[in-house]
Amino acid sequence: MAIVSILAVLVFSTVLGITEIPKMLKQRLYRELWTFSILLGAGTILTVLKSLDVEIPNPSDFIAWVYSPLAETMKNITK
Amino acid sequence: MQRTKITNHQLYSLTANGAFGGSVIVIASAMAAIAKQDAWISALLTPVIGMPVVWIYWYLGSQYPGSTFVDIMKKIFGRWIGTIAAASYVFLCLTIAYHLPWYVGNFITTQAMPETPPYVINLMFVIAVVIAVLYGIETIARASELYIRFVLILSVLTMLLVSPNIKFENLQPVLENGMIPIFKGSYVLSCFIVFPIITMMMIYPANTDNISEAKKSIFKGFLWAGFITFITILMSTLILGSKITASSQYPTYLLAKEINLGIIFTRLEFIVAITWFVTQFMIGLLFFYAGVTGLSQLLGLKDYKRIVMPLGLITLVMSGVVFPDAVYQANWVNLVWLPYITTHGLILPLLLFLVHLIKKRMLKADIKK
């Protein structure tokens, strides 16, 4: 199963890169090109890691940490 | 940049969808846990409390026609603080955009297809969202116009069919614990139906041309959403009673399971489920659209459609990471989501409003001199 999803995401990002990057180069959208590449790279790496069952840091934990001082108040409200 | 304009009826349906969107099937549970059998009073109170908040959204938009929420923040707060506030707002939108597929995946794998991996369901949801955002705001707005009728017909149908099971004893005693739980309940409900309208701020001043007409549409949409939520909560309490409602994860779905009219009208619960998928899809779309357009504005991109597909991929992966299980999710919603959306949906607009007023007054004083 891991191999299938890794292959799928690699094929997806390659096809997406091949179809999208020349268009952006032609229109000279370099900012878009950078953002696109970084996001696509991040997405691919995340998918591969997730397929290999590596723990990915969870942004919900980070948000929970930011609002942890309010946790007691919230417990009172939602009780 | 020339922006696509949407009509006022489309604005109305988008607001309504954004307001009751994800919460319609789950909210009765949280409400019944807090306000017990008086949950329906909280649901009546919430639109009244929400009115000034929605008015602030409208006022902020009306002062800066043609600009999105990210622009408004930059104009009011100045370049640096504005950018930080906008980045936090965009982060909120993108975060919630990958929370919502998790709910759909969790619902289907617990209630209907237990052996399917949730990622398969999330994948379909995310693909639909990505395609819709690639089509652009006009298509989204037209679809919402269609969906709002669809949702109306299906919810009225289920509520009518379920009404023979009403037990009025479930509402008694009224005001057993006084007014405090009712206010608490209203606050929690506003976190689900009032504050999420902040996502509309990426569409409302930028893509509408008639501001005074827009006021009417936004309020109409908001009140309509409040009404639907009220009916759902009232019916859940009337039929299931507050204890069962509070302990179930999807009370409205459970409610539809109660439909039993003759032999013909029975097992209609997936009607409710489908309605919820549609509204969940719309709210997911609004959050994702707001996140994508906000991010592309922050980075100064000319065309937001270029980054939709990579962001869709990230959204898909994160939808499986975000909540390890339902207990974590319930805790997160109670302890984190409430203050999180309050910061962005109430405190941030309020600050913007105050700073805007002060700036305006100072400008007037300058002119007088």
Tab-separated table of C-alpha atoms in Angstrom:
chain	number	residue	atom	x	y	z
A	1	MET	CA	0.000	0.000	0.000
A	2	ALA	CA	2.857	2.369	0.856
A	3	ILE	CA	4.455	1.811	-2.548
A	4	VAL	CA	1.181	2.524	-4.356
A	5	SER	CA	0.641	5.855	-2.648
A	6	ILE	CA	4.291	6.895	-3.031
A	7	LEU	CA	4.218	6.038	-6.750
A	8	ALA	CA	0.874	7.810	-7.144
A	9	VAL	CA	2.114	11.025	-5.573
A	10	LEU	CA	5.378	10.934	-7.547
A	11	VAL	CA	3.476	10.472	-10.828
A	12	PHE	CA	1.050	13.216	-9.821
A	13	SER	CA	3.743	15.751	-8.979
A	14	THR	CA	5.800	14.928	-12.089
A	15	VAL	CA	2.787	15.318	-14.382
A	16	LEU	CA	1.725	18.490	-12.613
A	17	GLY	CA	5.253	19.888	-12.852
A	18	ILE	CA	5.585	19.028	-16.549
A	19	THR	CA	2.238	20.622	-17.439
A	20	GLU	CA	2.394	23.701	-15.184
A	21	ILE	CA	6.026	24.849	-15.095
A	22	PRO	CA	6.453	25.594	-18.853
A	23	LYS	CA	3.244	27.668	-18.782
A	24	MET	CA	4.567	29.779	-15.901
A	25	LEU	CA	7.982	30.160	-17.547
A	26	LYS	CA	6.322	31.329	-20.749
A	27	GLN	CA	4.270	33.959	-18.885
A	28	ARG	CA	7.321	34.933	-16.768
A	29	LEU	CA	5.489	34.273	-13.492
A	30	TYR	CA	8.636	33.597	-11.437
A	31	ARG	CA	7.050	34.297	-8.042
A	32	GLU	CA	4.302	31.808	-8.822
A	33	LEU	CA	6.905	29.325	-9.984
A	34	TRP	CA	8.762	29.531	-6.661
A	35	THR	CA	5.637	29.210	-4.531
A	36	PHE	CA	4.353	26.372	-6.691
A	37	SER	CA	7.624	24.438	-6.456
A	38	ILE	CA	7.988	24.878	-2.689
A	39	LEU	CA	4.387	23.874	-2.008
A	40	LEU	CA	4.494	20.922	-4.379
A	41	GLY	CA	7.802	19.760	-2.893
A	42	ALA	CA	6.421	20.056	0.637
A	43	GLY	CA	3.270	18.173	-0.349
A	44	THR	CA	5.230	15.365	-1.986
A	45	ILE	CA	7.607	14.984	0.957
A	46	LEU	CA	4.694	14.967	3.414
A	47	THR	CA	2.868	12.294	1.413
A	48	VAL	CA	5.956	10.088	1.186
A	49	LEU	CA	6.617	10.439	4.926
A	50	LYS	CA	2.995	9.696	5.748
A	51	SER	CA	3.052	6.611	3.504
A	52	LEU	CA	6.160	5.361	5.325
A	53	ASP	CA	4.314	5.857	8.648
A	54	VAL	CA	6.685	8.564	9.854
A	55	GLU	CA	5.143	10.857	12.495
A	56	ILE	CA	4.369	14.234	10.967
A	57	PRO	CA	4.230	17.160	13.429
A	58	ASN	CA	0.602	18.049	13.900
A	59	PRO	CA	-0.306	21.756	13.494
A	60	SER	CA	-3.332	21.224	15.753
A	61	ASP	CA	-0.928	20.537	18.617
A	62	PHE	CA	0.800	23.839	17.920
A	63	ILE	CA	-2.495	25.771	17.952
A	64	ALA	CA	-3.488	23.927	21.131
A	65	TRP	CA	-0.190	24.994	22.703
A	66	VAL	CA	-0.819	28.647	21.745
A	67	TYR	CA	-4.245	28.592	23.397
A	68	SER	CA	-3.304	26.390	26.362
A	69	PRO	CA	-3.512	29.299	28.885
A	70	LEU	CA	-7.217	29.569	28.046
A	71	ALA	CA	-7.922	25.861	28.432
A	72	GLU	CA	-9.284	26.155	31.987
A	73	THR	CA	-11.703	28.946	31.068
A	74	MET	CA	-12.921	26.934	28.122
A	75	LYS	CA	-13.431	23.884	30.332
A	76	ASN	CA	-15.673	26.000	32.539
A	77	ILE	CA	-17.691	27.242	29.578
A	78	THR	CA	-18.210	23.918	27.840
A	79	LYS	CA	-19.011	21.942	30.964
B	1	MET	CA	-7.007	43.492	-11.268
B	2	GLN	CA	-10.455	42.911	-12.744
B	3	ARG	CA	-12.447	40.735	-10.350
B	4	THR	CA	-15.440	38.554	-11.058
B	5	LYS	CA	-18.584	39.969	-9.514
B	6	ILE	CA	-21.263	37.869	-7.865
B	7	THR	CA	-24.934	38.781	-7.519
B	8	ASN	CA	-26.612	39.577	-4.226
B	9	HIS	CA	-28.600	36.398	-4.141
B	10	GLN	CA	-25.371	34.473	-4.559
B	11	LEU	CA	-23.856	36.430	-1.690
B	12	TYR	CA	-26.878	35.534	0.429
B	13	SER	CA	-26.597	31.829	-0.329
B	14	LEU	CA	-22.827	31.816	0.243
B	15	THR	CA	-23.256	33.502	3.629
B	16	ALA	CA	-25.976	31.082	4.641
B	17	ASN	CA	-23.873	28.126	3.567
B	18	GLY	CA	-20.825	29.505	5.330
B	19	ALA	CA	-22.766	30.031	8.530
B	20	PHE	CA	-24.520	26.724	9.060
B	21	GLY	CA	-22.051	24.806	6.872
B	22	GLY	CA	-20.179	22.259	8.882
B	23	SER	CA	-22.042	22.485	12.135
B	24	VAL	CA	-25.580	21.494	11.215
B	25	ILE	CA	-25.177	17.789	11.972
B	26	VAL	CA	-22.925	17.993	15.049
B	27	ILE	CA	-23.746	21.217	16.885
B	28	ALA	CA	-26.876	19.976	18.695
B	29	SER	CA	-24.651	17.645	20.695
B	30	ALA	CA	-22.406	20.369	22.116
B	31	MET	CA	-25.408	22.592	22.757
B	32	ALA	CA	-27.328	19.913	24.619
B	33	ALA	CA	-24.267	19.188	26.744
B	34	ILE	CA	-24.079	22.811	27.906
B	35	ALA	CA	-27.621	24.166	28.011
B	36	LYS	CA	-29.457	20.820	28.469
B	37	GLN	CA	-33.131	21.096	27.503
B	38	ASP	CA	-32.857	24.876	27.050
B	39	ALA	CA	-30.523	24.561	24.064
B	40	TRP	CA	-33.256	25.926	21.792
B	41	ILE	CA	-33.332	29.205	23.750
B	42	SER	CA	-29.586	29.605	23.159
B	43	ALA	CA	-30.190	28.935	19.471
B	44	LEU	CA	-32.800	31.719	19.429
B	45	LEU	CA	-30.456	34.081	21.247
B	46	THR	CA	-27.416	33.504	19.031
B	47	PRO	CA	-28.663	35.367	15.919
B	48	VAL	CA	-29.439	38.365	18.141
B	49	ILE	CA	-25.930	38.315	19.624
B	50	GLY	CA	-24.420	37.660	16.219
B	51	MET	CA	-26.090	40.663	14.556
B	52	PRO	CA	-23.573	43.299	15.759
B	53	VAL	CA	-20.666	41.014	14.803
B	54	VAL	CA	-22.016	40.576	11.291
B	55	TRP	CA	-22.663	44.317	11.176
B	56	ILE	CA	-18.970	44.926	11.946
B	57	TYR	CA	-18.000	42.603	9.084
B	58	TRP	CA	-20.324	44.498	6.777
B	59	TYR	CA	-19.083	47.909	7.959
B	60	LEU	CA	-15.421	46.979	7.474
B	61	GLY	CA	-16.215	45.778	3.977
B	62	SER	CA	-18.261	48.843	3.125
B	63	GLN	CA	-15.375	51.181	4.033
B	64	TYR	CA	-12.971	49.453	1.659
B	65	PRO	CA	-14.949	48.445	-1.423
B	66	GLY	CA	-13.060	46.305	-3.921
B	67	SER	CA	-10.451	45.002	-1.499
B	68	THR	CA	-10.269	41.633	0.230
B	69	PHE	CA	-9.839	41.048	3.945
B	70	VAL	CA	-6.063	40.746	3.557
B	71	ASP	CA	-5.968	44.171	1.873
B	72	ILE	CA	-8.218	45.637	4.557
B	73	MET	CA	-5.926	44.403	7.322
B	74	LYS	CA	-2.880	45.831	5.545
B	75	LYS	CA	-4.626	49.181	4.996
B	76	ILE	CA	-5.847	49.536	8.575
B	77	PHE	CA	-2.937	48.075	10.546
B	78	GLY	CA	-0.157	49.263	8.292
B	79	ARG	CA	2.243	47.056	6.392
B	80	TRP	CA	3.968	45.010	9.100
B	81	ILE	CA	1.275	44.335	11.680
B	82	GLY	CA	-1.215	43.948	8.859
B	83	THR	CA	0.925	41.282	7.230
B	84	ILE	CA	1.265	39.372	10.504
B	85	ALA	CA	-2.488	39.517	11.158
B	86	ALA	CA	-3.216	38.476	7.581
B	87	ALA	CA	-0.760	35.581	7.795
B	88	SER	CA	-2.466	34.356	10.935
B	89	TYR	CA	-5.857	34.633	9.204
B	90	VAL	CA	-4.613	32.717	6.155
B	91	PHE	CA	-3.156	30.057	8.437
B	92	LEU	CA	-6.566	29.690	10.118
B	93	CYS	CA	-8.310	29.256	6.767
B	94	LEU	CA	-5.828	26.675	5.490
B	95	THR	CA	-5.920	24.797	8.804
B	96	ILE	CA	-9.682	24.499	8.803
B	97	ALA	CA	-9.617	23.588	5.113
B	98	TYR	CA	-7.911	20.325	6.040
B	99	HIS	CA	-9.942	19.773	9.199
B	100	LEU	CA	-13.186	19.541	7.266
B	101	PRO	CA	-12.311	16.506	5.082
B	102	TRP	CA	-11.434	14.692	8.310
B	103	TYR	CA	-15.036	15.063	9.526
B	104	VAL	CA	-16.453	13.623	6.313
B	105	GLY	CA	-13.960	10.761	6.335
B	106	ASN	CA	-14.660	10.037	9.995
B	107	PHE	CA	-18.423	10.147	9.494
B	108	ILE	CA	-18.396	7.724	6.566
B	109	THR	CA	-15.944	5.309	8.132
B	110	THR	CA	-17.814	5.176	11.451
B	111	GLN	CA	-21.403	5.228	10.179
B	112	ALA	CA	-21.474	3.704	6.720
B	113	MET	CA	-18.293	2.116	5.345
B	114	PRO	CA	-16.145	0.898	8.251
B	115	GLU	CA	-13.628	-0.998	6.136
B	116	THR	CA	-12.743	1.807	3.746
B	117	PRO	CA	-9.611	3.762	4.664
B	118	PRO	CA	-10.565	7.378	5.440
B	119	TYR	CA	-7.982	8.661	2.957
B	120	VAL	CA	-10.070	7.353	0.033
B	121	ILE	CA	-13.032	9.446	1.137
B	122	ASN	CA	-10.876	12.469	1.971
B	123	LEU	CA	-9.318	12.161	-1.499
B	124	MET	CA	-12.690	12.493	-3.231
B	125	PHE	CA	-13.680	15.424	-1.039
B	126	VAL	CA	-10.400	17.251	-1.647
B	127	ILE	CA	-10.527	16.577	-5.403
B	128	ALA	CA	-14.020	18.104	-5.543
B	129	VAL	CA	-12.858	21.149	-3.552
B	130	VAL	CA	-9.765	21.642	-5.745
B	131	ILE	CA	-11.778	21.399	-8.964
B	132	ALA	CA	-14.323	23.905	-7.631
B	133	VAL	CA	-11.632	26.419	-6.649
B	134	LEU	CA	-9.972	25.999	-10.048
B	135	TYR	CA	-13.292	26.916	-11.682
B	136	GLY	CA	-13.328	30.162	-9.720
B	137	ILE	CA	-15.647	32.154	-7.521
B	138	GLU	CA	-18.450	32.550	-10.037
B	139	THR	CA	-18.976	28.811	-10.305
B	140	ILE	CA	-18.775	28.416	-6.514
B	141	ALA	CA	-21.402	31.133	-6.046
B	142	ARG	CA	-23.744	29.598	-8.623
B	143	ALA	CA	-23.363	26.172	-7.074
B	144	SER	CA	-24.175	27.583	-3.647
B	145	GLU	CA	-27.375	29.089	-5.052
B	146	LEU	CA	-28.388	25.640	-6.202
B	147	TYR	CA	-27.331	23.889	-2.997
B	148	ILE	CA	-29.210	26.212	-0.678
B	149	ARG	CA	-32.516	25.108	-2.249
B	150	PHE	CA	-31.465	21.484	-2.203
B	151	VAL	CA	-30.579	21.728	1.483
B	152	LEU	CA	-33.849	23.521	2.234
B	153	ILE	CA	-35.991	20.859	0.567
B	154	LEU	CA	-34.170	17.955	2.188
B	155	SER	CA	-34.103	19.442	5.686
B	156	VAL	CA	-37.770	20.473	5.590
B	157	LEU	CA	-38.651	17.001	4.349
B	158	THR	CA	-36.766	15.244	7.166
B	159	MET	CA	-38.053	17.606	9.823
B	160	LEU	CA	-41.650	17.070	8.677
B	161	LEU	CA	-41.279	13.315	8.538
B	162	VAL	CA	-39.715	13.136	11.966
B	163	SER	CA	-42.316	15.373	13.643
B	164	PRO	CA	-44.779	12.587	14.671
B	165	ASN	CA	-42.170	11.476	17.243
B	166	ILE	CA	-42.120	14.803	19.093
B	167	LYS	CA	-42.350	14.564	22.880
B	168	PHE	CA	-42.910	17.942	24.489
B	169	GLU	CA	-41.889	16.602	27.881
B	170	ASN	CA	-38.304	16.692	26.602
B	171	LEU	CA	-38.318	20.497	26.767
B	172	GLN	CA	-39.399	20.638	30.380
B	173	PRO	CA	-38.474	22.050	32.811
B	174	VAL	CA	-37.747	25.326	31.035
B	175	LEU	CA	-34.916	27.444	32.519
B	176	GLU	CA	-34.063	24.838	35.131
B	177	ASN	CA	-30.504	26.133	35.669
B	178	GLY	CA	-31.129	29.824	35.045
B	179	MET	CA	-29.750	31.982	32.273
B	180	ILE	CA	-25.996	31.291	32.630
B	181	PRO	CA	-25.925	27.972	30.717
B	182	ILE	CA	-27.989	29.588	27.976
B	183	PHE	CA	-25.429	32.358	27.498
B	184	LYS	CA	-22.620	29.819	27.521
B	185	GLY	CA	-24.499	27.847	24.895
B	186	SER	CA	-24.977	30.944	22.750
B	187	TYR	CA	-21.278	31.685	22.889
B	188	VAL	CA	-20.417	28.154	21.785
B	189	LEU	CA	-22.995	28.299	19.015
B	190	SER	CA	-21.671	31.651	17.780
B	191	CYS	CA	-18.252	30.028	17.402
B	192	PHE	CA	-19.849	27.726	14.864
B	193	ILE	CA	-22.376	29.871	12.998
B	194	VAL	CA	-21.339	33.529	13.482
B	195	PHE	CA	-17.556	33.773	13.530
B	196	PRO	CA	-16.868	31.452	10.564
B	197	ILE	CA	-18.564	34.088	8.356
B	198	ILE	CA	-15.158	35.812	8.547
B	199	THR	CA	-14.164	33.612	5.582
B	200	MET	CA	-16.759	35.492	3.545
B	201	MET	CA	-14.606	38.606	3.948
B	202	MET	CA	-12.338	37.300	1.197
B	203	ILE	CA	-15.322	37.389	-1.168
B	204	TYR	CA	-17.649	40.081	0.084
B	205	PRO	CA	-16.132	43.510	-0.456
B	206	ALA	CA	-13.909	42.315	-3.309
B	207	ASN	CA	-16.373	40.460	-5.473
B	208	THR	CA	-19.577	42.428	-4.918
B	209	ASP	CA	-20.404	45.788	-6.439
B	210	ASN	CA	-23.486	47.017	-4.572
B	211	ILE	CA	-22.513	47.493	-0.911
B	212	SER	CA	-25.892	48.586	0.493
B	213	GLU	CA	-27.651	45.701	-1.229
B	214	ALA	CA	-24.924	43.400	0.067
B	215	LYS	CA	-25.835	44.357	3.644
B	216	LYS	CA	-29.312	42.952	3.165
B	217	SER	CA	-28.019	39.747	1.589
B	218	ILE	CA	-25.480	39.091	4.320
B	219	PHE	CA	-28.005	39.613	7.106
B	220	LYS	CA	-30.613	37.519	5.297
B	221	GLY	CA	-28.147	34.691	4.812
B	222	PHE	CA	-27.009	34.857	8.423
B	223	LEU	CA	-30.559	34.840	9.806
B	224	TRP	CA	-31.516	31.995	7.524
B	225	ALA	CA	-28.587	29.945	8.788
B	226	GLY	CA	-29.566	30.785	12.358
B	227	PHE	CA	-33.097	29.605	11.641
B	228	ILE	CA	-31.978	26.263	10.187
B	229	THR	CA	-29.648	25.684	13.124
B	230	PHE	CA	-32.461	26.570	15.529
B	231	ILE	CA	-34.806	24.044	13.893
B	232	THR	CA	-32.174	21.300	14.020
B	233	ILE	CA	-31.386	21.906	17.676
B	234	LEU	CA	-35.045	22.209	18.641
B	235	MET	CA	-36.005	19.008	16.848
B	236	SER	CA	-33.060	17.073	18.308
B	237	THR	CA	-34.041	18.089	21.832
B	238	LEU	CA	-37.740	17.483	21.226
B	239	ILE	CA	-37.307	14.007	19.834
B	240	LEU	CA	-34.134	12.549	21.316
B	241	GLY	CA	-34.116	14.424	24.606
B	242	SER	CA	-31.118	16.383	25.814
B	243	LYS	CA	-29.246	13.394	27.302
B	244	ILE	CA	-29.131	11.292	24.139
B	245	THR	CA	-28.418	14.375	22.026
B	246	ALA	CA	-25.484	15.316	24.228
B	247	SER	CA	-23.945	11.866	24.171
B	248	SER	CA	-24.176	11.206	20.427
B	249	GLN	CA	-21.565	12.412	17.970
B	250	TYR	CA	-23.978	13.117	15.091
B	251	PRO	CA	-27.356	13.931	16.700
B	252	THR	CA	-29.105	15.145	13.554
B	253	TYR	CA	-28.183	11.905	11.816
B	254	LEU	CA	-29.545	9.963	14.773
B	255	LEU	CA	-32.671	12.089	14.571
B	256	ALA	CA	-33.282	11.067	10.963
B	257	LYS	CA	-32.951	7.425	12.007
B	258	GLU	CA	-36.132	7.979	14.036
B	259	ILE	CA	-38.173	8.517	10.882
B	260	ASN	CA	-40.659	5.701	10.709
B	261	LEU	CA	-43.841	6.393	8.802
B	262	GLY	CA	-45.666	3.300	7.666
B	263	ILE	CA	-43.327	0.989	5.792
B	264	ILE	CA	-42.525	3.418	3.011
B	265	PHE	CA	-40.734	6.255	4.783
B	266	THR	CA	-38.103	4.593	6.856
B	267	ARG	CA	-34.286	4.520	6.941
B	268	LEU	CA	-34.034	7.996	5.473
B	269	GLU	CA	-31.015	9.015	7.539
B	270	PHE	CA	-28.716	9.282	4.558
B	271	ILE	CA	-30.838	12.147	3.271
B	272	VAL	CA	-29.536	14.108	6.236
B	273	ALA	CA	-26.046	12.791	5.633
B	274	ILE	CA	-26.116	13.931	1.999
B	275	THR	CA	-27.388	17.366	2.973
B	276	TRP	CA	-24.545	17.625	5.419
B	277	PHE	CA	-21.959	16.525	2.818
B	278	VAL	CA	-23.193	19.308	0.567
B	279	THR	CA	-22.995	21.984	3.258
B	280	GLN	CA	-19.687	20.620	4.506
B	281	PHE	CA	-18.403	20.794	0.942
B	282	MET	CA	-19.473	24.432	0.672
B	283	ILE	CA	-17.846	25.480	3.940
B	284	GLY	CA	-14.695	23.541	3.032
B	285	LEU	CA	-14.708	25.343	-0.277
B	286	LEU	CA	-15.082	28.752	1.381
B	287	PHE	CA	-12.222	28.110	3.789
B	288	PHE	CA	-9.973	26.701	1.068
B	289	TYR	CA	-10.814	29.532	-1.315
B	290	ALA	CA	-10.161	32.129	1.386
B	291	GLY	CA	-6.895	30.419	2.283
B	292	VAL	CA	-5.659	30.129	-1.298
B	293	THR	CA	-6.587	33.661	-2.368
B	294	GLY	CA	-5.280	35.044	0.914
B	295	LEU	CA	-1.951	33.246	0.551
B	296	SER	CA	-1.530	34.363	-3.052
B	297	GLN	CA	-2.253	37.966	-2.045
B	298	LEU	CA	0.183	37.799	0.843
B	299	LEU	CA	2.925	36.536	-1.469
B	300	GLY	CA	1.917	38.956	-4.203
B	301	LEU	CA	1.005	36.354	-6.804
B	302	LYS	CA	-0.935	37.414	-9.891
B	303	ASP	CA	-2.832	34.170	-10.372
B	304	TYR	CA	-4.041	32.182	-7.379
B	305	LYS	CA	-5.026	29.186	-9.518
B	306	ARG	CA	-1.371	28.134	-9.899
B	307	ILE	CA	-1.017	27.149	-6.242
B	308	VAL	CA	-4.380	25.395	-5.869
B	309	MET	CA	-3.178	21.916	-6.863
B	310	PRO	CA	-0.071	21.764	-4.590
B	311	LEU	CA	-2.105	23.149	-1.692
B	312	GLY	CA	-4.751	20.527	-2.430
B	313	LEU	CA	-2.096	17.828	-2.088
B	314	ILE	CA	-0.975	19.236	1.281
B	315	THR	CA	-4.615	19.506	2.396
B	316	LEU	CA	-5.163	15.866	1.529
B	317	VAL	CA	-2.144	14.609	3.466
B	318	MET	CA	-2.844	16.773	6.483
B	319	SER	CA	-6.496	15.666	6.626
B	320	GLY	CA	-5.199	12.298	7.820
B	321	VAL	CA	-2.702	13.745	10.272
B	322	VAL	CA	-4.759	16.403	11.962
B	323	PHE	CA	-6.783	14.388	14.481
B	324	PRO	CA	-5.496	10.979	15.612
B	325	ASP	CA	-8.923	9.999	16.991
B	326	ALA	CA	-12.404	11.266	17.874
B	327	VAL	CA	-11.524	11.950	21.525
B	328	TYR	CA	-8.649	14.220	20.505
B	329	GLN	CA	-11.015	15.961	18.091
B	330	ALA	CA	-13.719	16.550	20.728
B	331	ASN	CA	-11.139	17.980	23.124
B	332	TRP	CA	-9.575	20.128	20.435
B	333	VAL	CA	-12.909	21.585	19.382
B	334	ASN	CA	-13.904	22.395	22.964
B	335	LEU	CA	-10.619	23.761	24.242
B	336	VAL	CA	-8.901	25.185	21.164
B	337	TRP	CA	-11.363	25.861	18.378
B	338	LEU	CA	-13.529	28.158	20.496
B	339	PRO	CA	-10.763	30.611	21.496
B	340	TYR	CA	-9.086	30.218	18.091
B	341	ILE	CA	-12.105	31.290	16.056
B	342	THR	CA	-13.019	33.923	18.652
B	343	THR	CA	-9.625	35.577	18.160
B	344	HIS	CA	-10.049	35.733	14.397
B	345	GLY	CA	-13.797	36.132	14.097
B	346	LEU	CA	-14.496	38.549	16.941
B	347	ILE	CA	-11.382	40.174	18.403
B	348	LEU	CA	-9.556	40.785	15.117
B	349	PRO	CA	-12.543	42.477	13.361
B	350	LEU	CA	-13.270	44.448	16.540
B	351	LEU	CA	-9.671	45.722	16.653
B	352	LEU	CA	-9.823	46.560	12.954
B	353	PHE	CA	-13.081	48.421	13.542
B	354	LEU	CA	-11.685	50.468	16.454
B	355	VAL	CA	-8.421	51.327	14.698
B	356	HIS	CA	-10.382	52.306	11.625
B	357	LEU	CA	-12.631	54.640	13.638
B	358	ILE	CA	-9.658	56.274	15.371
B	359	LYS	CA	-7.880	56.760	12.048
B	360	LYS	CA	-10.995	58.284	10.510
B	361	ARG	CA	-11.422	60.719	13.386
B	362	MET	CA	-7.763	61.772	13.229
B	363	LEU	CA	-8.099	62.342	9.492
B	364	LYS	CA	-11.157	64.548	10.050
B	365	ALA	CA	-9.320	66.558	12.708
B	366	ASP	CA	-6.438	67.057	10.292
B	367	ILE	CA	-8.762	68.344	7.592
B	368	LYS	CA	-10.400	70.813	9.992
B	369	LYS	CA	-7.017	72.305	10.891
